[in-house]
Short mmCIF file of N, CA and C in Angstrom, two decimals:
data_model
loop_
_atom_site.label_atom_id
_atom_site.label_comp_id
_atom_site.label_asym_id
_atom_site.label_seq_id
_atom_site.Cartn_x
_atom_site.Cartn_y
_atom_site.Cartn_z
N UNK W 20 4.14 -14.33 50.42
CA UNK W 20 2.71 -13.87 50.09
C UNK W 20 1.81 -14.75 50.35
N UNK W 21 0.59 -14.58 50.79
CA UNK W 21 -0.45 -15.40 50.82
C UNK W 21 -1.69 -14.82 50.21
N UNK W 22 -2.19 -15.56 49.03
CA UNK W 22 -3.18 -14.96 48.22
C UNK W 22 -4.28 -15.86 48.29
N UNK W 23 -5.45 -15.49 48.50
CA UNK W 23 -6.68 -16.20 48.71
C UNK W 23 -7.84 -15.56 47.57
N UNK W 24 -7.45 -15.29 46.50
CA UNK W 24 -8.45 -14.75 45.61
C UNK W 24 -8.62 -15.63 44.36
N UNK W 25 -9.78 -15.92 43.99
CA UNK W 25 -10.16 -16.75 42.82
C UNK W 25 -9.22 -17.95 42.61
N UNK W 26 -8.67 -18.14 41.46
CA UNK W 26 -8.01 -19.34 41.17
C UNK W 26 -6.43 -19.00 41.49
N UNK W 27 -6.16 -17.78 42.13
CA UNK W 27 -4.84 -17.67 42.65
C UNK W 27 -4.61 -18.27 43.99
N UNK W 28 -5.52 -18.96 44.34
CA UNK W 28 -5.42 -19.42 46.00
C UNK W 28 -4.14 -20.38 46.00
N UNK W 29 -3.43 -20.07 46.79
CA UNK W 29 -2.30 -20.84 47.10
C UNK W 29 -1.66 -20.40 48.48
N UNK W 30 -0.86 -21.11 49.08
CA UNK W 30 -0.30 -20.74 50.32
C UNK W 30 0.67 -19.71 50.11
N UNK W 31 1.58 -19.85 49.05
CA UNK W 31 2.67 -18.96 48.78
C UNK W 31 2.86 -18.82 47.27
N UNK W 32 2.91 -17.52 46.80
CA UNK W 32 3.01 -17.37 45.40
C UNK W 32 4.32 -16.52 45.24
N UNK W 33 5.14 -16.78 44.16
CA UNK W 33 6.24 -15.92 43.94
C UNK W 33 5.81 -14.84 43.17
N UNK W 34 6.64 -13.84 43.19
CA UNK W 34 6.42 -12.45 42.59
C UNK W 34 6.47 -12.74 40.99
N UNK W 35 7.12 -13.67 40.52
CA UNK W 35 7.14 -14.03 39.03
C UNK W 35 5.82 -14.54 38.71
N UNK W 36 5.19 -15.35 39.36
CA UNK W 36 3.75 -15.85 39.13
C UNK W 36 2.70 -14.65 39.06
N UNK W 37 2.81 -13.87 40.31
CA UNK W 37 1.86 -12.76 40.28
C UNK W 37 2.14 -11.78 39.04
N UNK W 38 3.24 -11.53 38.55
CA UNK W 38 3.59 -10.50 37.61
C UNK W 38 3.07 -11.27 36.20
N UNK W 39 3.19 -12.53 36.22
CA UNK W 39 2.83 -13.22 35.07
C UNK W 39 1.26 -13.31 34.84
N UNK W 40 0.62 -13.45 35.88
CA UNK W 40 -0.99 -13.39 36.00
C UNK W 40 -1.40 -12.06 35.50
N UNK W 41 -0.65 -10.98 36.27
CA UNK W 41 -1.10 -9.63 35.78
C UNK W 41 -1.03 -9.17 34.44
N UNK W 42 0.19 -9.68 33.86
CA UNK W 42 0.37 -9.43 32.53
C UNK W 42 -0.66 -10.06 31.68
N UNK W 43 -0.90 -11.26 32.02
CA UNK W 43 -1.98 -12.02 31.28
C UNK W 43 -3.39 -11.32 31.29
N UNK W 44 -3.76 -10.84 32.47
CA UNK W 44 -5.01 -10.12 32.70
C UNK W 44 -5.02 -8.92 31.87
N UNK W 45 -3.89 -8.01 32.02
CA UNK W 45 -3.78 -6.82 31.13
C UNK W 45 -3.77 -7.16 29.78
N UNK W 46 -3.12 -8.16 29.26
CA UNK W 46 -3.32 -8.39 27.93
C UNK W 46 -4.69 -8.70 27.47
N UNK W 47 -5.59 -9.59 28.21
CA UNK W 47 -6.89 -9.80 27.86
C UNK W 47 -7.66 -8.53 28.04
N UNK W 48 -7.46 -7.61 28.86
CA UNK W 48 -8.22 -6.32 28.97
C UNK W 48 -7.88 -5.55 27.80
N UNK W 49 -6.53 -5.31 27.31
CA UNK W 49 -6.23 -4.59 26.31
C UNK W 49 -6.76 -5.15 24.91
N UNK W 50 -6.72 -6.40 24.85
CA UNK W 50 -7.28 -7.14 23.64
C UNK W 50 -8.78 -6.92 23.57
N UNK W 51 -9.52 -6.89 24.57
CA UNK W 51 -10.94 -6.63 24.72
C UNK W 51 -11.21 -5.23 24.23
N UNK W 52 -10.45 -4.35 24.78
CA UNK W 52 -10.62 -2.78 24.63
C UNK W 52 -10.35 -2.52 23.09
N UNK W 53 -9.30 -3.23 22.47
CA UNK W 53 -9.12 -2.99 20.90
C UNK W 53 -10.17 -3.52 20.17
N UNK W 54 -10.74 -4.69 20.54
CA UNK W 54 -11.97 -5.29 19.80
C UNK W 54 -13.07 -4.48 19.96
N UNK W 55 -13.33 -3.87 21.10
CA UNK W 55 -14.51 -2.90 21.35
C UNK W 55 -14.29 -1.63 20.55
N UNK W 56 -13.00 -1.20 20.55
CA UNK W 56 -12.74 0.10 19.74
C UNK W 56 -12.87 -0.15 18.29
N UNK W 57 -12.51 -1.38 17.61
CA UNK W 57 -12.79 -1.74 16.37
C UNK W 57 -14.21 -1.85 16.09
N UNK W 58 -15.00 -2.36 16.91
CA UNK W 58 -16.32 -2.35 16.66
C UNK W 58 -17.12 -1.01 16.72
N UNK W 59 -16.56 -0.20 17.63
CA UNK W 59 -17.02 1.18 17.76
C UNK W 59 -16.63 1.94 16.47
N UNK W 60 -15.46 1.76 15.99
CA UNK W 60 -15.00 2.51 14.83
C UNK W 60 -15.96 2.14 13.64
N UNK W 61 -16.25 0.81 13.45
CA UNK W 61 -16.93 0.31 12.44
C UNK W 61 -18.58 0.86 12.52
N UNK W 62 -19.08 0.88 13.75
CA UNK W 62 -20.35 1.43 13.95
C UNK W 62 -20.55 2.91 13.59
N UNK W 63 -19.30 3.67 14.08
CA UNK W 63 -19.21 5.05 13.62
C UNK W 63 -19.25 5.35 12.20
N UNK W 64 -18.53 4.62 11.42
CA UNK W 64 -18.41 4.71 9.99
C UNK W 64 -19.66 4.39 9.38
N UNK W 65 -20.30 3.36 9.85
CA UNK W 65 -21.64 2.88 9.35
C UNK W 65 -22.67 4.12 9.72
N UNK W 66 -22.60 4.65 10.86
CA UNK W 66 -23.65 5.78 11.14
C UNK W 66 -23.37 6.92 10.32
N UNK W 67 -22.17 7.38 10.01
CA UNK W 67 -21.67 8.41 9.23
C UNK W 67 -22.46 8.15 7.76
N UNK W 68 -22.15 6.93 7.36
CA UNK W 68 -22.69 6.62 5.95
C UNK W 68 -24.20 6.66 5.90
N UNK W 69 -24.82 6.37 7.00
CA UNK W 69 -26.26 6.31 6.99
C UNK W 69 -26.73 7.84 7.01
N UNK W 70 -26.01 8.69 7.77
CA UNK W 70 -26.47 10.04 7.92
C UNK W 70 -26.17 10.74 6.49
N UNK W 71 -25.16 10.37 5.70
CA UNK W 71 -24.91 10.90 4.46
C UNK W 71 -26.07 10.32 3.42
N UNK W 72 -26.49 9.08 3.52
CA UNK W 72 -27.47 8.70 2.67
C UNK W 72 -28.76 9.31 3.01
N UNK W 73 -29.12 9.54 4.27
CA UNK W 73 -30.31 10.33 4.67
C UNK W 73 -30.23 11.75 4.04
N UNK W 74 -29.06 12.36 4.19
CA UNK W 74 -28.90 13.70 3.59
C UNK W 74 -29.17 13.64 2.07
N UNK W 75 -28.66 12.70 1.41
CA UNK W 75 -28.81 12.66 -0.13
C UNK W 75 -30.30 12.50 -0.37
N UNK W 76 -31.02 11.67 0.38
CA UNK W 76 -32.43 11.39 0.11
C UNK W 76 -33.26 12.68 0.45
N UNK W 77 -32.96 13.34 1.51
CA UNK W 77 -33.70 14.58 1.83
C UNK W 77 -33.41 15.59 0.76
N UNK W 78 -32.30 15.93 0.33
CA UNK W 78 -31.95 16.90 -0.68
C UNK W 78 -32.86 16.46 -1.88
N UNK W 79 -32.65 15.30 -2.43
CA UNK W 79 -33.44 14.94 -3.68
C UNK W 79 -35.05 15.21 -3.45
N UNK W 80 -35.52 14.91 -2.23
CA UNK W 80 -36.92 15.07 -1.94
C UNK W 80 -37.26 16.59 -2.09
N UNK W 81 -36.38 17.39 -1.19
CA UNK W 81 -36.57 18.74 -1.01
C UNK W 81 -36.65 19.55 -2.43
N UNK W 82 -35.72 19.23 -3.25
CA UNK W 82 -35.57 19.82 -4.67
C UNK W 82 -36.76 19.41 -5.50
N UNK W 83 -37.05 18.01 -5.46
CA UNK W 83 -38.36 17.68 -6.24
C UNK W 83 -39.56 18.34 -5.68
N UNK W 84 -39.60 18.43 -4.42
CA UNK W 84 -40.83 19.15 -3.86
C UNK W 84 -40.91 20.65 -4.29
N UNK W 85 -39.85 21.28 -4.24
CA UNK W 85 -39.77 22.83 -4.57
C UNK W 85 -40.06 22.99 -6.13
N UNK W 86 -39.64 21.93 -6.97
CA UNK W 86 -39.86 22.06 -8.45
C UNK W 86 -41.55 21.71 -8.60
N UNK W 87 -42.18 21.10 -7.75
CA UNK W 87 -43.45 20.69 -7.85
C UNK W 87 -43.75 19.73 -8.83
N UNK W 88 -44.96 19.55 -9.52
CA UNK W 88 -45.25 18.58 -10.38
C UNK W 88 -44.81 18.98 -11.87
N UNK W 89 -43.64 19.29 -12.01
CA UNK W 89 -43.08 19.72 -13.26
C UNK W 89 -42.74 18.45 -14.12
N UNK W 90 -42.64 17.16 -13.73
CA UNK W 90 -42.35 16.13 -14.58
C UNK W 90 -40.77 16.03 -14.65
N UNK W 91 -40.04 16.45 -13.48
CA UNK W 91 -38.77 16.53 -13.48
C UNK W 91 -38.31 15.42 -12.40
N UNK W 92 -37.17 14.79 -12.61
CA UNK W 92 -36.61 13.73 -11.82
C UNK W 92 -35.17 14.29 -11.22
N UNK W 93 -35.18 14.22 -9.98
CA UNK W 93 -33.92 14.84 -9.33
C UNK W 93 -33.09 13.63 -8.67
N UNK W 94 -31.81 13.61 -9.03
CA UNK W 94 -30.96 12.64 -8.37
C UNK W 94 -29.48 13.25 -7.87
N UNK W 95 -29.18 12.81 -6.67
CA UNK W 95 -27.93 13.16 -6.15
C UNK W 95 -27.01 12.00 -5.94
N UNK W 96 -25.81 12.15 -6.84
CA UNK W 96 -24.90 11.02 -6.64
C UNK W 96 -24.52 10.70 -5.20
N UNK W 97 -23.89 11.64 -4.55
CA UNK W 97 -23.64 11.42 -3.29
C UNK W 97 -23.73 12.75 -2.25
N UNK W 98 -23.82 12.62 -1.02
CA UNK W 98 -23.94 13.71 -0.14
C UNK W 98 -23.12 13.41 1.04
N UNK W 99 -22.45 14.46 1.62
CA UNK W 99 -21.74 14.15 2.89
C UNK W 99 -21.68 15.38 3.77
N UNK W 100 -21.87 15.35 5.14
CA UNK W 100 -21.73 16.36 5.97
C UNK W 100 -20.26 16.72 6.26
N UNK W 101 -20.03 18.00 6.13
CA UNK W 101 -18.73 18.45 6.53
C UNK W 101 -18.75 19.20 7.86
N UNK W 102 -18.19 18.65 8.76
CA UNK W 102 -18.34 19.18 10.17
C UNK W 102 -17.88 20.63 10.17
N UNK W 103 -18.84 21.42 10.83
CA UNK W 103 -18.48 22.92 10.96
C UNK W 103 -18.50 23.79 9.71
N UNK W 104 -18.88 23.10 8.47
CA UNK W 104 -18.97 23.95 7.28
C UNK W 104 -20.32 23.83 6.73
N UNK W 105 -20.63 22.56 6.46
CA UNK W 105 -22.05 22.39 5.69
C UNK W 105 -22.21 21.03 5.10
N UNK W 106 -22.96 21.05 3.88
CA UNK W 106 -23.18 19.85 3.23
C UNK W 106 -22.56 19.85 1.78
N UNK W 107 -21.94 18.80 1.37
CA UNK W 107 -21.20 18.74 0.11
C UNK W 107 -22.11 17.72 -0.70
N UNK W 108 -22.55 18.06 -1.83
CA UNK W 108 -23.36 17.29 -2.73
C UNK W 108 -22.53 17.01 -4.06
N UNK W 109 -22.42 15.83 -4.71
CA UNK W 109 -21.75 15.60 -5.78
C UNK W 109 -22.89 15.04 -6.84
N UNK W 110 -22.67 15.41 -8.18
CA UNK W 110 -23.48 14.91 -9.13
C UNK W 110 -24.82 15.00 -8.98
N UNK W 111 -25.37 16.27 -8.89
CA UNK W 111 -26.74 16.63 -8.61
C UNK W 111 -27.33 16.62 -10.13
N UNK W 112 -28.30 15.97 -10.48
CA UNK W 112 -28.91 16.03 -11.85
C UNK W 112 -30.28 16.07 -11.70
N UNK W 113 -30.88 17.05 -12.75
CA UNK W 113 -32.39 17.27 -12.98
C UNK W 113 -32.64 16.79 -14.30
N UNK W 114 -33.54 15.98 -14.46
CA UNK W 114 -33.91 15.56 -15.90
C UNK W 114 -35.35 15.37 -15.86
N UNK W 115 -35.92 15.40 -17.24
CA UNK W 115 -37.36 15.10 -17.37
C UNK W 115 -37.45 13.54 -17.10
N UNK W 116 -38.63 13.21 -16.45
CA UNK W 116 -38.79 11.90 -15.97
C UNK W 116 -38.82 10.94 -17.05
N UNK W 117 -39.27 11.47 -18.23
CA UNK W 117 -39.33 10.48 -19.44
C UNK W 117 -37.99 10.58 -20.28
N UNK W 118 -37.00 11.19 -19.94
CA UNK W 118 -35.72 11.22 -20.76
C UNK W 118 -34.53 10.81 -19.89
N UNK W 119 -33.50 10.19 -20.60
CA UNK W 119 -32.32 9.91 -19.94
C UNK W 119 -31.28 11.07 -19.84
N UNK W 120 -31.37 11.97 -20.74
CA UNK W 120 -30.43 13.14 -20.72
C UNK W 120 -30.82 14.09 -19.69
N UNK W 121 -29.80 14.51 -18.96
CA UNK W 121 -30.16 15.65 -17.83
C UNK W 121 -30.39 16.98 -18.47
N UNK W 122 -31.08 17.77 -17.88
CA UNK W 122 -31.18 19.12 -18.23
C UNK W 122 -30.41 20.04 -17.61
N UNK W 123 -30.08 19.64 -16.34
CA UNK W 123 -29.15 20.36 -15.40
C UNK W 123 -28.26 19.39 -14.70
N UNK W 124 -26.87 19.63 -14.90
CA UNK W 124 -25.94 18.75 -14.12
C UNK W 124 -25.14 19.77 -13.33
N UNK W 125 -24.96 19.46 -12.22
CA UNK W 125 -24.17 20.13 -11.29
C UNK W 125 -23.06 19.17 -10.70
N UNK W 126 -21.86 19.22 -11.01
CA UNK W 126 -20.87 18.23 -10.55
C UNK W 126 -20.47 18.39 -9.00
N UNK W 127 -20.61 19.62 -8.60
CA UNK W 127 -20.25 19.65 -7.07
C UNK W 127 -21.09 20.97 -6.66
N UNK W 128 -21.78 20.73 -5.50
CA UNK W 128 -22.60 21.80 -4.77
C UNK W 128 -22.23 21.81 -3.37
N UNK W 129 -21.84 22.98 -2.82
CA UNK W 129 -21.58 23.04 -1.28
C UNK W 129 -22.71 23.99 -0.72
N UNK W 130 -23.45 23.39 0.23
CA UNK W 130 -24.40 24.20 0.89
C UNK W 130 -23.67 24.59 2.23
N UNK W 131 -23.45 25.94 2.33
CA UNK W 131 -23.00 26.46 3.64
C UNK W 131 -23.97 26.57 4.50
N UNK W 132 -24.04 25.85 5.56
CA UNK W 132 -25.12 25.88 6.51
C UNK W 132 -24.61 25.24 7.81
N UNK W 133 -25.43 25.37 8.92
CA UNK W 133 -25.19 24.63 10.23
C UNK W 133 -25.64 23.25 9.93
N UNK W 134 -24.88 22.17 9.76
CA UNK W 134 -25.11 20.77 9.47
C UNK W 134 -24.94 20.02 10.59
N UNK W 135 -25.42 20.42 11.89
CA UNK W 135 -25.30 19.67 13.15
C UNK W 135 -26.13 18.56 12.94
N UNK W 136 -25.77 17.57 13.50
CA UNK W 136 -26.65 16.16 13.40
C UNK W 136 -28.09 16.46 13.91
N UNK W 137 -28.15 17.30 14.91
CA UNK W 137 -29.55 17.54 15.54
C UNK W 137 -30.34 18.37 14.43
N UNK W 138 -29.87 19.22 13.83
CA UNK W 138 -30.66 20.09 12.96
C UNK W 138 -30.93 19.28 11.75
N UNK W 139 -30.03 18.33 11.34
CA UNK W 139 -30.41 17.54 10.18
C UNK W 139 -31.51 16.51 10.60
N UNK W 140 -31.49 16.05 11.88
CA UNK W 140 -32.39 15.10 12.26
C UNK W 140 -33.96 15.88 12.21
N UNK W 141 -33.93 17.18 12.52
CA UNK W 141 -35.18 17.81 12.49
C UNK W 141 -35.53 18.59 11.25
N UNK W 142 -34.48 18.37 10.19
CA UNK W 142 -34.55 18.96 8.99
C UNK W 142 -34.80 20.55 8.96
N UNK W 143 -34.14 21.20 10.01
CA UNK W 143 -34.20 22.59 10.20
C UNK W 143 -32.71 23.08 9.69
N UNK W 144 -32.54 23.26 8.39
CA UNK W 144 -31.34 23.51 7.87
C UNK W 144 -31.40 25.02 7.23
N UNK W 145 -30.74 25.99 7.75
CA UNK W 145 -30.78 27.26 7.24
C UNK W 145 -29.55 27.56 6.42
N UNK W 146 -29.74 27.40 4.90
CA UNK W 146 -28.68 27.66 4.06
C UNK W 146 -28.36 29.06 3.79
N UNK W 147 -27.12 29.48 4.28
CA UNK W 147 -26.78 30.79 3.94
C UNK W 147 -26.20 31.06 2.49
N UNK W 148 -25.47 30.02 1.94
CA UNK W 148 -24.70 30.30 0.70
C UNK W 148 -24.69 29.00 -0.07
N UNK W 149 -24.73 28.96 -1.36
CA UNK W 149 -24.59 27.85 -2.12
C UNK W 149 -23.32 28.08 -3.11
N UNK W 150 -22.54 27.04 -3.00
CA UNK W 150 -21.38 27.19 -3.98
C UNK W 150 -21.54 26.07 -4.98
N UNK W 151 -21.49 26.49 -6.37
CA UNK W 151 -21.73 25.48 -7.33
C UNK W 151 -20.57 25.38 -8.35
N UNK W 152 -19.97 24.30 -8.60
CA UNK W 152 -18.80 24.05 -9.51
C UNK W 152 -19.27 23.32 -10.61
N UNK W 153 -18.72 23.74 -11.84
CA UNK W 153 -19.01 23.04 -13.06
C UNK W 153 -20.41 22.77 -13.43
N UNK W 154 -21.22 23.80 -13.49
CA UNK W 154 -22.64 23.66 -13.79
C UNK W 154 -22.90 23.32 -15.24
N UNK W 155 -23.72 22.54 -15.75
CA UNK W 155 -24.09 22.43 -17.15
C UNK W 155 -25.61 22.40 -17.28
N UNK W 156 -26.16 23.43 -18.11
CA UNK W 156 -27.44 23.56 -18.35
C UNK W 156 -27.78 23.28 -19.74
N UNK W 157 -28.65 22.39 -20.09
CA UNK W 157 -29.15 22.16 -21.38
C UNK W 157 -30.50 22.68 -21.77
N UNK W 158 -30.55 23.67 -22.54
CA UNK W 158 -31.70 24.32 -22.91
C UNK W 158 -32.14 23.54 -24.12
N UNK W 159 -33.49 23.17 -24.02
CA UNK W 159 -34.14 22.26 -25.00
C UNK W 159 -35.44 22.92 -25.37
N UNK W 160 -35.73 22.86 -26.75
CA UNK W 160 -37.02 23.28 -27.20
C UNK W 160 -37.81 21.93 -27.56
N UNK W 161 -38.98 21.63 -26.96
CA UNK W 161 -39.86 20.64 -27.15
C UNK W 161 -40.47 20.73 -28.63
N UNK W 162 -41.29 19.64 -29.01
CA UNK W 162 -41.87 19.48 -30.31
C UNK W 162 -42.81 20.62 -30.47
N UNK W 163 -43.52 21.04 -29.31
CA UNK W 163 -44.49 22.05 -29.26
C UNK W 163 -44.01 23.49 -29.17
N UNK W 164 -42.62 23.60 -29.25
CA UNK W 164 -42.03 24.87 -29.32
C UNK W 164 -41.83 25.58 -28.03
N UNK W 165 -41.96 24.82 -26.96
CA UNK W 165 -41.80 25.33 -25.56
C UNK W 165 -40.42 24.85 -25.08
N UNK W 166 -39.72 25.90 -24.35
CA UNK W 166 -38.39 25.68 -23.88
C UNK W 166 -38.52 25.22 -22.39
N UNK W 167 -37.52 24.44 -21.98
CA UNK W 167 -37.46 23.76 -20.68
C UNK W 167 -37.12 24.64 -19.50
N UNK W 168 -36.75 25.87 -19.73
CA UNK W 168 -36.28 26.79 -18.61
C UNK W 168 -37.37 26.99 -17.59
N UNK W 169 -38.68 27.41 -17.97
CA UNK W 169 -39.57 27.74 -16.93
C UNK W 169 -39.82 26.61 -16.04
N UNK W 170 -39.59 25.26 -16.46
CA UNK W 170 -39.90 24.14 -15.57
C UNK W 170 -38.85 24.25 -14.32
N UNK W 171 -37.78 24.85 -14.36
CA UNK W 171 -36.88 24.90 -13.29
C UNK W 171 -37.20 25.91 -12.21
N UNK W 172 -38.14 26.70 -12.45
CA UNK W 172 -38.44 27.74 -11.35
C UNK W 172 -39.15 27.10 -10.18
N UNK W 173 -38.70 27.39 -8.99
CA UNK W 173 -39.20 26.75 -7.87
C UNK W 173 -40.74 27.40 -7.55
N UNK W 174 -41.28 26.77 -6.56
CA UNK W 174 -42.61 27.44 -6.06
C UNK W 174 -42.28 28.69 -5.39
N UNK W 175 -43.32 29.65 -5.50
CA UNK W 175 -43.07 31.00 -5.04
C UNK W 175 -42.87 30.82 -3.40
N UNK W 176 -43.46 29.89 -2.86
CA UNK W 176 -43.24 29.84 -1.29
C UNK W 176 -42.25 28.93 -0.86
N UNK W 177 -41.34 28.54 -1.86
CA UNK W 177 -40.38 27.47 -1.44
C UNK W 177 -39.42 27.88 -0.32
N UNK W 178 -39.02 29.27 -0.34
CA UNK W 178 -38.02 29.71 0.62
C UNK W 178 -38.50 31.12 1.15
N UNK W 179 -38.09 31.37 2.34
CA UNK W 179 -38.43 32.71 2.98
C UNK W 179 -37.49 33.67 2.35
N UNK W 180 -36.15 33.45 2.52
CA UNK W 180 -35.01 34.22 1.91
C UNK W 180 -34.06 33.34 1.20
N UNK W 181 -33.96 33.41 -0.11
CA UNK W 181 -33.14 32.43 -0.81
C UNK W 181 -31.63 32.76 -0.40
N UNK W 182 -30.69 31.84 -0.43
CA UNK W 182 -29.39 32.04 -0.01
C UNK W 182 -28.57 32.58 -1.23
N UNK W 183 -27.47 33.15 -1.08
CA UNK W 183 -26.61 33.71 -2.15
C UNK W 183 -25.92 32.45 -2.87
N UNK W 184 -25.81 32.57 -4.00
CA UNK W 184 -25.19 31.66 -5.01
C UNK W 184 -24.00 32.07 -5.72
N UNK W 185 -22.89 31.19 -5.65
CA UNK W 185 -21.61 31.62 -6.41
C UNK W 185 -21.33 30.37 -7.38
N UNK W 186 -20.91 30.69 -8.42
CA UNK W 186 -20.49 29.64 -9.38
C UNK W 186 -19.14 29.71 -9.64
#
């Protein structure tokens, strides 16, 4: 065989040398693909985490906006998009801004909706159903004799058609 390509230039190469160099090249290609795959997997996990953080922030803001200027603080422990099903929220808490104790604790909330990334990016989420697990409501009377329940009522224009809710 006569090979005149790159550093393989020689008058005659044995088949063992050719196989050895091909194996070496394939090993380098596979190693490179594995490294690129690992980088891609890390990037994918990072992006999914970022999407979940954005969902959590958007939910907190949306609920706070619907409650208006009622002096309530909304926090969501975690949120994640469930492909083909909706959005799962964990540890949703509503408290008076001036108090540490929550008025409403929802351990788990599942929003049944189309949670495609495109819809999430444009914030066009149509929630069909809300599933709530282990809710805890603390009804409190303040020093002036007012109960905290009316402060949970959303603004009248908050939703066109409210979703169904199951506990």
